[in-house]
Amino acid sequence: MNAQQPSRFLVSAGEPVTDLSNLEQLEEDPICERVAQNLQRLRGKRHLSLDALARQCGVSRAMLAQIESGRSVPSIKVLCKIAKGLKVSVAAFLEHRAFEGVAVLSANQSKRLVSASGAFVSRALFPFDVARQSEFYELRLSPLGEDHSEGHGPGVQENLVVSQGVLEISVNDERYLLSTGDSILFYADQPHRYRNPADSEAVAYLVVTYPERLD
């Protein structure tokens, strides 16, 4: 995919990813404020006092108050206890926006990307407000249409399944013809192309996976 590539089309590839192993060391990082705000929001939504939440999660009232005021960054162990008490994912404390583990996106809210020719349409099937390690897209390619990519970042993989029609996938000029129900997995850090050789629309679903940060 070219400049209109669906992969991470709303997020900068250089956007930092939160390293949970260093969470305790980030007192001056905005993540401290984010955890505080999300804890306040989640506790308030459940109409729980600090004392009630302390009893529910086994973390002291004083510690909860320090976290909510942004004066203390909790350890992963403490954050897991609070998450269990509130019945949410630990990730709910790290999100830039309110997200408690379930998000429903109506069809008209999904972000769509259309190529310059109009032949290629990509629809994001995930909340696109923050960088993610994996992304899920619906792809539609018009009859005889095609879309090219010079390759993404090192280690990026694409896993695609054809749900309607046929698709020809070229990876470094080697061609693979996929019929309805066929799937393919390949490293997308090399040149690749999608082409619809048929006279009817092709529809496919694509998962893009980015390599884990090792630093």
PDB file of C-alpha atoms in Angstrom:
ATOM      1  CA  MET A   1       0.000   0.000   0.000  1.00  0.00           C
ATOM      2  CA  ASN A   2       1.242   3.472  -0.834  1.00  0.00           C
ATOM      3  CA  ALA A   3       0.689   6.823   0.894  1.00  0.00           C
ATOM      4  CA  GLN A   4      -2.955   5.828   1.321  1.00  0.00           C
ATOM      5  CA  GLN A   5      -1.963   2.578   3.056  1.00  0.00           C
ATOM      6  CA  PRO A   6      -4.511   1.387   5.595  1.00  0.00           C
ATOM      7  CA  SER A   7      -1.830   0.260   8.038  1.00  0.00           C
ATOM      8  CA  ARG A   8      -1.708   2.693  10.946  1.00  0.00           C
ATOM      9  CA  PHE A   9      -3.062   5.470   8.748  1.00  0.00           C
ATOM     10  CA  LEU A  10      -4.120   7.601  11.708  1.00  0.00           C
ATOM     11  CA  VAL A  11      -1.182   6.926  14.018  1.00  0.00           C
ATOM     12  CA  SER A  12       2.420   7.926  13.598  1.00  0.00           C
ATOM     13  CA  ALA A  13       4.655   4.869  13.360  1.00  0.00           C
ATOM     14  CA  GLY A  14       7.052   6.606  15.719  1.00  0.00           C
ATOM     15  CA  GLU A  15       4.512   7.088  18.486  1.00  0.00           C
ATOM     16  CA  PRO A  16       5.958   5.589  21.696  1.00  0.00           C
ATOM     17  CA  VAL A  17       4.361   2.489  23.166  1.00  0.00           C
ATOM     18  CA  THR A  18       3.911   2.307  26.943  1.00  0.00           C
ATOM     19  CA  ASP A  19       6.447  -0.037  28.553  1.00  0.00           C
ATOM     20  CA  LEU A  20       4.666  -1.498  31.573  1.00  0.00           C
ATOM     21  CA  SER A  21       7.896  -2.834  33.038  1.00  0.00           C
ATOM     22  CA  ASN A  22       9.072   0.752  33.588  1.00  0.00           C
ATOM     23  CA  LEU A  23       5.771   2.097  34.893  1.00  0.00           C
ATOM     24  CA  GLU A  24       7.131   2.782  38.402  1.00  0.00           C
ATOM     25  CA  GLN A  25       9.844   5.039  36.968  1.00  0.00           C
ATOM     26  CA  LEU A  26       7.531   7.381  35.068  1.00  0.00           C
ATOM     27  CA  GLU A  27       6.520   9.856  37.828  1.00  0.00           C
ATOM     28  CA  GLU A  28       7.086  12.818  35.536  1.00  0.00           C
ATOM     29  CA  ASP A  29       5.452  11.192  32.515  1.00  0.00           C
ATOM     30  CA  PRO A  30       1.901  12.100  31.408  1.00  0.00           C
ATOM     31  CA  ILE A  31       0.971   8.473  32.070  1.00  0.00           C
ATOM     32  CA  CYS A  32       0.825   9.340  35.781  1.00  0.00           C
ATOM     33  CA  GLU A  33      -1.931  11.866  35.078  1.00  0.00           C
ATOM     34  CA  ARG A  34      -3.659   9.438  32.731  1.00  0.00           C
ATOM     35  CA  VAL A  35      -3.808   6.694  35.375  1.00  0.00           C
ATOM     36  CA  ALA A  36      -5.086   9.217  37.929  1.00  0.00           C
ATOM     37  CA  GLN A  37      -7.836  10.497  35.636  1.00  0.00           C
ATOM     38  CA  ASN A  38      -8.940   7.009  34.597  1.00  0.00           C
ATOM     39  CA  LEU A  39      -9.059   5.812  38.214  1.00  0.00           C
ATOM     40  CA  GLN A  40     -11.210   8.803  39.190  1.00  0.00           C
ATOM     41  CA  ARG A  41     -13.498   8.194  36.222  1.00  0.00           C
ATOM     42  CA  LEU A  42     -13.893   4.466  36.833  1.00  0.00           C
ATOM     43  CA  ARG A  43     -14.462   4.887  40.577  1.00  0.00           C
ATOM     44  CA  GLY A  44     -16.950   7.711  40.039  1.00  0.00           C
ATOM     45  CA  LYS A  45     -18.881   5.742  37.441  1.00  0.00           C
ATOM     46  CA  ARG A  46     -19.419   3.019  40.027  1.00  0.00           C
ATOM     47  CA  HIS A  47     -20.303   5.522  42.778  1.00  0.00           C
ATOM     48  CA  LEU A  48     -17.600   4.111  45.040  1.00  0.00           C
ATOM     49  CA  SER A  49     -15.921   6.087  47.809  1.00  0.00           C
ATOM     50  CA  LEU A  50     -12.195   5.653  48.343  1.00  0.00           C
ATOM     51  CA  ASP A  51     -12.954   3.580  51.432  1.00  0.00           C
ATOM     52  CA  ALA A  52     -15.345   1.335  49.505  1.00  0.00           C
ATOM     53  CA  LEU A  53     -12.870   0.802  46.697  1.00  0.00           C
ATOM     54  CA  ALA A  54     -10.107   0.082  49.206  1.00  0.00           C
ATOM     55  CA  ARG A  55     -12.208  -2.698  50.721  1.00  0.00           C
ATOM     56  CA  GLN A  56     -13.119  -4.005  47.285  1.00  0.00           C
ATOM     57  CA  CYS A  57      -9.601  -4.233  45.857  1.00  0.00           C
ATOM     58  CA  GLY A  58      -7.385  -4.658  48.932  1.00  0.00           C
ATOM     59  CA  VAL A  59      -5.370  -1.481  48.316  1.00  0.00           C
ATOM     60  CA  SER A  60      -5.211   1.083  51.108  1.00  0.00           C
ATOM     61  CA  ARG A  61      -7.310   4.243  50.965  1.00  0.00           C
ATOM     62  CA  ALA A  62      -4.137   6.331  51.325  1.00  0.00           C
ATOM     63  CA  MET A  63      -2.525   4.658  48.310  1.00  0.00           C
ATOM     64  CA  LEU A  64      -5.673   5.109  46.194  1.00  0.00           C
ATOM     65  CA  ALA A  65      -5.807   8.783  47.140  1.00  0.00           C
ATOM     66  CA  GLN A  66      -2.153   9.271  46.166  1.00  0.00           C
ATOM     67  CA  ILE A  67      -2.742   7.582  42.796  1.00  0.00           C
ATOM     68  CA  GLU A  68      -5.854   9.666  42.061  1.00  0.00           C
ATOM     69  CA  SER A  69      -4.022  12.883  42.911  1.00  0.00           C
ATOM     70  CA  GLY A  70      -1.142  11.980  40.627  1.00  0.00           C
ATOM     71  CA  ARG A  71       1.356  11.872  43.477  1.00  0.00           C
ATOM     72  CA  SER A  72       2.107   8.175  43.101  1.00  0.00           C
ATOM     73  CA  VAL A  73       2.485   5.830  40.134  1.00  0.00           C
ATOM     74  CA  PRO A  74       1.252   2.368  41.136  1.00  0.00           C
ATOM     75  CA  SER A  75       3.253  -0.777  40.572  1.00  0.00           C
ATOM     76  CA  ILE A  76       1.835  -3.314  38.154  1.00  0.00           C
ATOM     77  CA  LYS A  77       0.871  -5.502  41.130  1.00  0.00           C
ATOM     78  CA  VAL A  78      -1.142  -2.676  42.713  1.00  0.00           C
ATOM     79  CA  LEU A  79      -2.709  -1.705  39.391  1.00  0.00           C
ATOM     80  CA  CYS A  80      -3.804  -5.313  38.838  1.00  0.00           C
ATOM     81  CA  LYS A  81      -5.476  -5.359  42.269  1.00  0.00           C
ATOM     82  CA  ILE A  82      -7.369  -2.148  41.527  1.00  0.00           C
ATOM     83  CA  ALA A  83      -8.381  -3.407  38.068  1.00  0.00           C
ATOM     84  CA  LYS A  84      -9.685  -6.639  39.583  1.00  0.00           C
ATOM     85  CA  GLY A  85     -11.667  -4.685  42.181  1.00  0.00           C
ATOM     86  CA  LEU A  86     -13.226  -2.493  39.492  1.00  0.00           C
ATOM     87  CA  LYS A  87     -13.676  -5.446  37.100  1.00  0.00           C
ATOM     88  CA  VAL A  88     -11.825  -3.819  34.225  1.00  0.00           C
ATOM     89  CA  SER A  89      -8.680  -4.551  32.250  1.00  0.00           C
ATOM     90  CA  VAL A  90      -5.401  -3.011  33.435  1.00  0.00           C
ATOM     91  CA  ALA A  91      -5.292  -1.371  29.999  1.00  0.00           C
ATOM     92  CA  ALA A  92      -8.333   0.719  31.013  1.00  0.00           C
ATOM     93  CA  PHE A  93      -6.005   2.836  33.191  1.00  0.00           C
ATOM     94  CA  LEU A  94      -3.581   3.495  30.338  1.00  0.00           C
ATOM     95  CA  GLU A  95      -5.979   4.498  27.570  1.00  0.00           C
ATOM     96  CA  HIS A  96      -6.026   8.061  26.272  1.00  0.00           C
ATOM     97  CA  ARG A  97      -9.801   7.909  26.256  1.00  0.00           C
ATOM     98  CA  ALA A  98     -12.457   6.036  28.210  1.00  0.00           C
ATOM     99  CA  PHE A  99     -12.288   2.346  27.330  1.00  0.00           C
ATOM    100  CA  GLU A 100     -13.164  -0.418  29.763  1.00  0.00           C
ATOM    101  CA  GLY A 101     -12.499  -3.473  27.641  1.00  0.00           C
ATOM    102  CA  VAL A 102     -15.464  -3.400  25.227  1.00  0.00           C
ATOM    103  CA  ALA A 103     -15.989  -0.998  22.330  1.00  0.00           C
ATOM    104  CA  VAL A 104     -18.759  -1.167  19.727  1.00  0.00           C
ATOM    105  CA  LEU A 105     -18.165   0.723  16.481  1.00  0.00           C
ATOM    106  CA  SER A 106     -21.183   1.319  14.289  1.00  0.00           C
ATOM    107  CA  ALA A 107     -20.600   1.023  10.552  1.00  0.00           C
ATOM    108  CA  ASN A 108     -21.027   4.755   9.976  1.00  0.00           C
ATOM    109  CA  GLN A 109     -18.420   5.583  12.657  1.00  0.00           C
ATOM    110  CA  SER A 110     -15.655   3.482  11.122  1.00  0.00           C
ATOM    111  CA  LYS A 111     -12.734   5.302   9.551  1.00  0.00           C
ATOM    112  CA  ARG A 112     -12.522   4.683   5.811  1.00  0.00           C
ATOM    113  CA  LEU A 113      -9.605   5.244   3.486  1.00  0.00           C
ATOM    114  CA  VAL A 114     -10.131   5.465  -0.268  1.00  0.00           C
ATOM    115  CA  SER A 115      -7.294   5.311  -2.792  1.00  0.00           C
ATOM    116  CA  ALA A 116      -6.851   8.104  -5.335  1.00  0.00           C
ATOM    117  CA  SER A 117      -8.392   5.942  -8.056  1.00  0.00           C
ATOM    118  CA  GLY A 118     -11.329   4.974  -5.845  1.00  0.00           C
ATOM    119  CA  ALA A 119     -10.679   1.279  -6.541  1.00  0.00           C
ATOM    120  CA  PHE A 120      -9.341   0.431  -3.090  1.00  0.00           C
ATOM    121  CA  VAL A 121     -11.312   1.063   0.125  1.00  0.00           C
ATOM    122  CA  SER A 122     -10.031   0.217   3.599  1.00  0.00           C
ATOM    123  CA  ARG A 123     -12.227   0.370   6.716  1.00  0.00           C
ATOM    124  CA  ALA A 124     -10.747   0.289  10.208  1.00  0.00           C
ATOM    125  CA  LEU A 125     -12.567  -2.205  12.445  1.00  0.00           C
ATOM    126  CA  PHE A 126     -10.940  -1.015  15.679  1.00  0.00           C
ATOM    127  CA  PRO A 127     -10.768   2.191  17.761  1.00  0.00           C
ATOM    128  CA  PHE A 128      -7.966   4.165  16.112  1.00  0.00           C
ATOM    129  CA  ASP A 129      -7.134   6.721  18.823  1.00  0.00           C
ATOM    130  CA  VAL A 130      -3.865   5.135  19.979  1.00  0.00           C
ATOM    131  CA  ALA A 131      -1.119   2.987  18.468  1.00  0.00           C
ATOM    132  CA  ARG A 132      -1.761  -0.752  18.706  1.00  0.00           C
ATOM    133  CA  GLN A 133       0.314  -3.846  18.146  1.00  0.00           C
ATOM    134  CA  SER A 134      -2.366  -5.284  15.862  1.00  0.00           C
ATOM    135  CA  GLU A 135      -4.937  -3.646  13.591  1.00  0.00           C
ATOM    136  CA  PHE A 136      -8.006  -5.096  11.849  1.00  0.00           C
ATOM    137  CA  TYR A 137      -9.350  -3.871   8.497  1.00  0.00           C
ATOM    138  CA  GLU A 138     -12.006  -4.619   5.911  1.00  0.00           C
ATOM    139  CA  LEU A 139     -10.633  -4.235   2.388  1.00  0.00           C
ATOM    140  CA  ARG A 140     -12.687  -3.774  -0.776  1.00  0.00           C
ATOM    141  CA  LEU A 141     -11.136  -3.811  -4.227  1.00  0.00           C
ATOM    142  CA  SER A 142     -13.100  -2.914  -7.347  1.00  0.00           C
ATOM    143  CA  PRO A 143     -13.130  -5.212 -10.411  1.00  0.00           C
ATOM    144  CA  LEU A 144      -9.642  -5.253 -12.001  1.00  0.00           C
ATOM    145  CA  GLY A 145      -8.456  -2.774  -9.359  1.00  0.00           C
ATOM    146  CA  GLU A 146      -5.125  -2.946  -7.547  1.00  0.00           C
ATOM    147  CA  ASP A 147      -3.124  -1.321  -4.778  1.00  0.00           C
ATOM    148  CA  HIS A 148       0.644  -1.285  -4.197  1.00  0.00           C
ATOM    149  CA  SER A 149       2.937  -0.937  -1.191  1.00  0.00           C
ATOM    150  CA  GLU A 150       6.697  -0.503  -1.071  1.00  0.00           C
ATOM    151  CA  GLY A 151       6.691  -2.220   2.323  1.00  0.00           C
ATOM    152  CA  HIS A 152       6.086  -1.252   5.946  1.00  0.00           C
ATOM    153  CA  GLY A 153       8.431  -1.208   8.932  1.00  0.00           C
ATOM    154  CA  PRO A 154      10.733  -4.138   9.802  1.00  0.00           C
ATOM    155  CA  GLY A 155       8.899  -7.181  11.117  1.00  0.00           C
ATOM    156  CA  VAL A 156       5.368  -6.031  10.215  1.00  0.00           C
ATOM    157  CA  GLN A 157       3.138  -8.963   9.209  1.00  0.00           C
ATOM    158  CA  GLU A 158      -0.120  -9.042   7.278  1.00  0.00           C
ATOM    159  CA  ASN A 159      -2.653 -11.854   7.654  1.00  0.00           C
ATOM    160  CA  LEU A 160      -5.475 -11.668   5.110  1.00  0.00           C
ATOM    161  CA  VAL A 161      -8.528 -13.812   4.371  1.00  0.00           C
ATOM    162  CA  VAL A 162     -10.731 -13.401   1.285  1.00  0.00           C
ATOM    163  CA  SER A 163     -14.439 -13.309   2.138  1.00  0.00           C
ATOM    164  CA  GLN A 164     -15.800 -12.534  -1.331  1.00  0.00           C
ATOM    165  CA  GLY A 165     -14.394 -12.925  -4.831  1.00  0.00           C
ATOM    166  CA  VAL A 166     -10.743 -13.553  -5.622  1.00  0.00           C
ATOM    167  CA  LEU A 167      -7.526 -11.649  -4.887  1.00  0.00           C
ATOM    168  CA  GLU A 168      -4.048 -11.897  -6.297  1.00  0.00           C
ATOM    169  CA  ILE A 169      -1.386 -11.062  -3.716  1.00  0.00           C
ATOM    170  CA  SER A 170       2.139 -10.364  -4.950  1.00  0.00           C
ATOM    171  CA  VAL A 171       5.026 -10.409  -2.468  1.00  0.00           C
ATOM    172  CA  ASN A 172       8.356  -9.410  -4.003  1.00  0.00           C
ATOM    173  CA  ASP A 173       6.861 -10.193  -7.430  1.00  0.00           C
ATOM    174  CA  GLU A 174       5.846 -13.739  -6.439  1.00  0.00           C
ATOM    175  CA  ARG A 175       2.107 -14.113  -7.054  1.00  0.00           C
ATOM    176  CA  TYR A 176      -0.496 -15.956  -4.975  1.00  0.00           C
ATOM    177  CA  LEU A 177      -4.088 -16.292  -6.193  1.00  0.00           C
ATOM    178  CA  LEU A 178      -6.601 -16.554  -3.354  1.00  0.00           C
ATOM    179  CA  SER A 179     -10.220 -17.629  -3.742  1.00  0.00           C
ATOM    180  CA  THR A 180     -13.069 -17.043  -1.283  1.00  0.00           C
ATOM    181  CA  GLY A 181     -12.104 -18.537   2.070  1.00  0.00           C
ATOM    182  CA  ASP A 182      -8.360 -18.673   1.325  1.00  0.00           C
ATOM    183  CA  SER A 183      -5.937 -16.831   3.590  1.00  0.00           C
ATOM    184  CA  ILE A 184      -2.315 -15.729   3.491  1.00  0.00           C
ATOM    185  CA  LEU A 185       0.252 -14.600   6.062  1.00  0.00           C
ATOM    186  CA  PHE A 186       3.392 -12.738   5.005  1.00  0.00           C
ATOM    187  CA  TYR A 187       5.996 -10.252   6.141  1.00  0.00           C
ATOM    188  CA  ALA A 188       4.810  -6.890   4.833  1.00  0.00           C
ATOM    189  CA  ASP A 189       8.169  -5.118   5.205  1.00  0.00           C
ATOM    190  CA  GLN A 190       8.826  -6.005   1.569  1.00  0.00           C
ATOM    191  CA  PRO A 191       7.083  -4.757  -1.599  1.00  0.00           C
ATOM    192  CA  HIS A 192       3.627  -6.237  -2.065  1.00  0.00           C
ATOM    193  CA  ARG A 193       0.504  -5.687  -4.145  1.00  0.00           C
ATOM    194  CA  TYR A 194      -3.198  -6.477  -4.009  1.00  0.00           C
ATOM    195  CA  ARG A 195      -4.935  -7.050  -7.360  1.00  0.00           C
ATOM    196  CA  ASN A 196      -8.490  -8.081  -8.182  1.00  0.00           C
ATOM    197  CA  PRO A 197      -8.332 -10.061 -11.454  1.00  0.00           C
ATOM    198  CA  ALA A 198     -12.092 -10.616 -11.625  1.00  0.00           C
ATOM    199  CA  ASP A 199     -14.986  -8.531 -12.964  1.00  0.00           C
ATOM    200  CA  SER A 200     -16.723  -8.410  -9.553  1.00  0.00           C
ATOM    201  CA  GLU A 201     -15.771  -6.715  -6.276  1.00  0.00           C
ATOM    202  CA  ALA A 202     -13.373  -8.509  -3.925  1.00  0.00           C
ATOM    203  CA  VAL A 203     -13.720  -8.225  -0.150  1.00  0.00           C
ATOM    204  CA  ALA A 204     -11.080  -9.320   2.340  1.00  0.00           C
ATOM    205  CA  TYR A 205     -10.282  -8.921   6.034  1.00  0.00           C
ATOM    206  CA  LEU A 206      -6.786  -7.983   7.081  1.00  0.00           C
ATOM    207  CA  VAL A 207      -4.936  -8.136  10.394  1.00  0.00           C
ATOM    208  CA  VAL A 208      -1.727  -6.085  10.518  1.00  0.00           C
ATOM    209  CA  THR A 209       0.654  -7.060  13.332  1.00  0.00           C
ATOM    210  CA  TYR A 210       3.566  -4.906  14.457  1.00  0.00           C
ATOM    211  CA  PRO A 211       6.589  -6.463  16.208  1.00  0.00           C
ATOM    212  CA  GLU A 212       6.840  -6.104  19.970  1.00  0.00           C
ATOM    213  CA  ARG A 213       9.200  -3.476  21.315  1.00  0.00           C
ATOM    214  CA  LEU A 214      12.212  -5.148  22.891  1.00  0.00           C
ATOM    215  CA  ASP A 215      13.636  -2.045  24.595  1.00  0.00           C
TER     216      ASP A 215
END
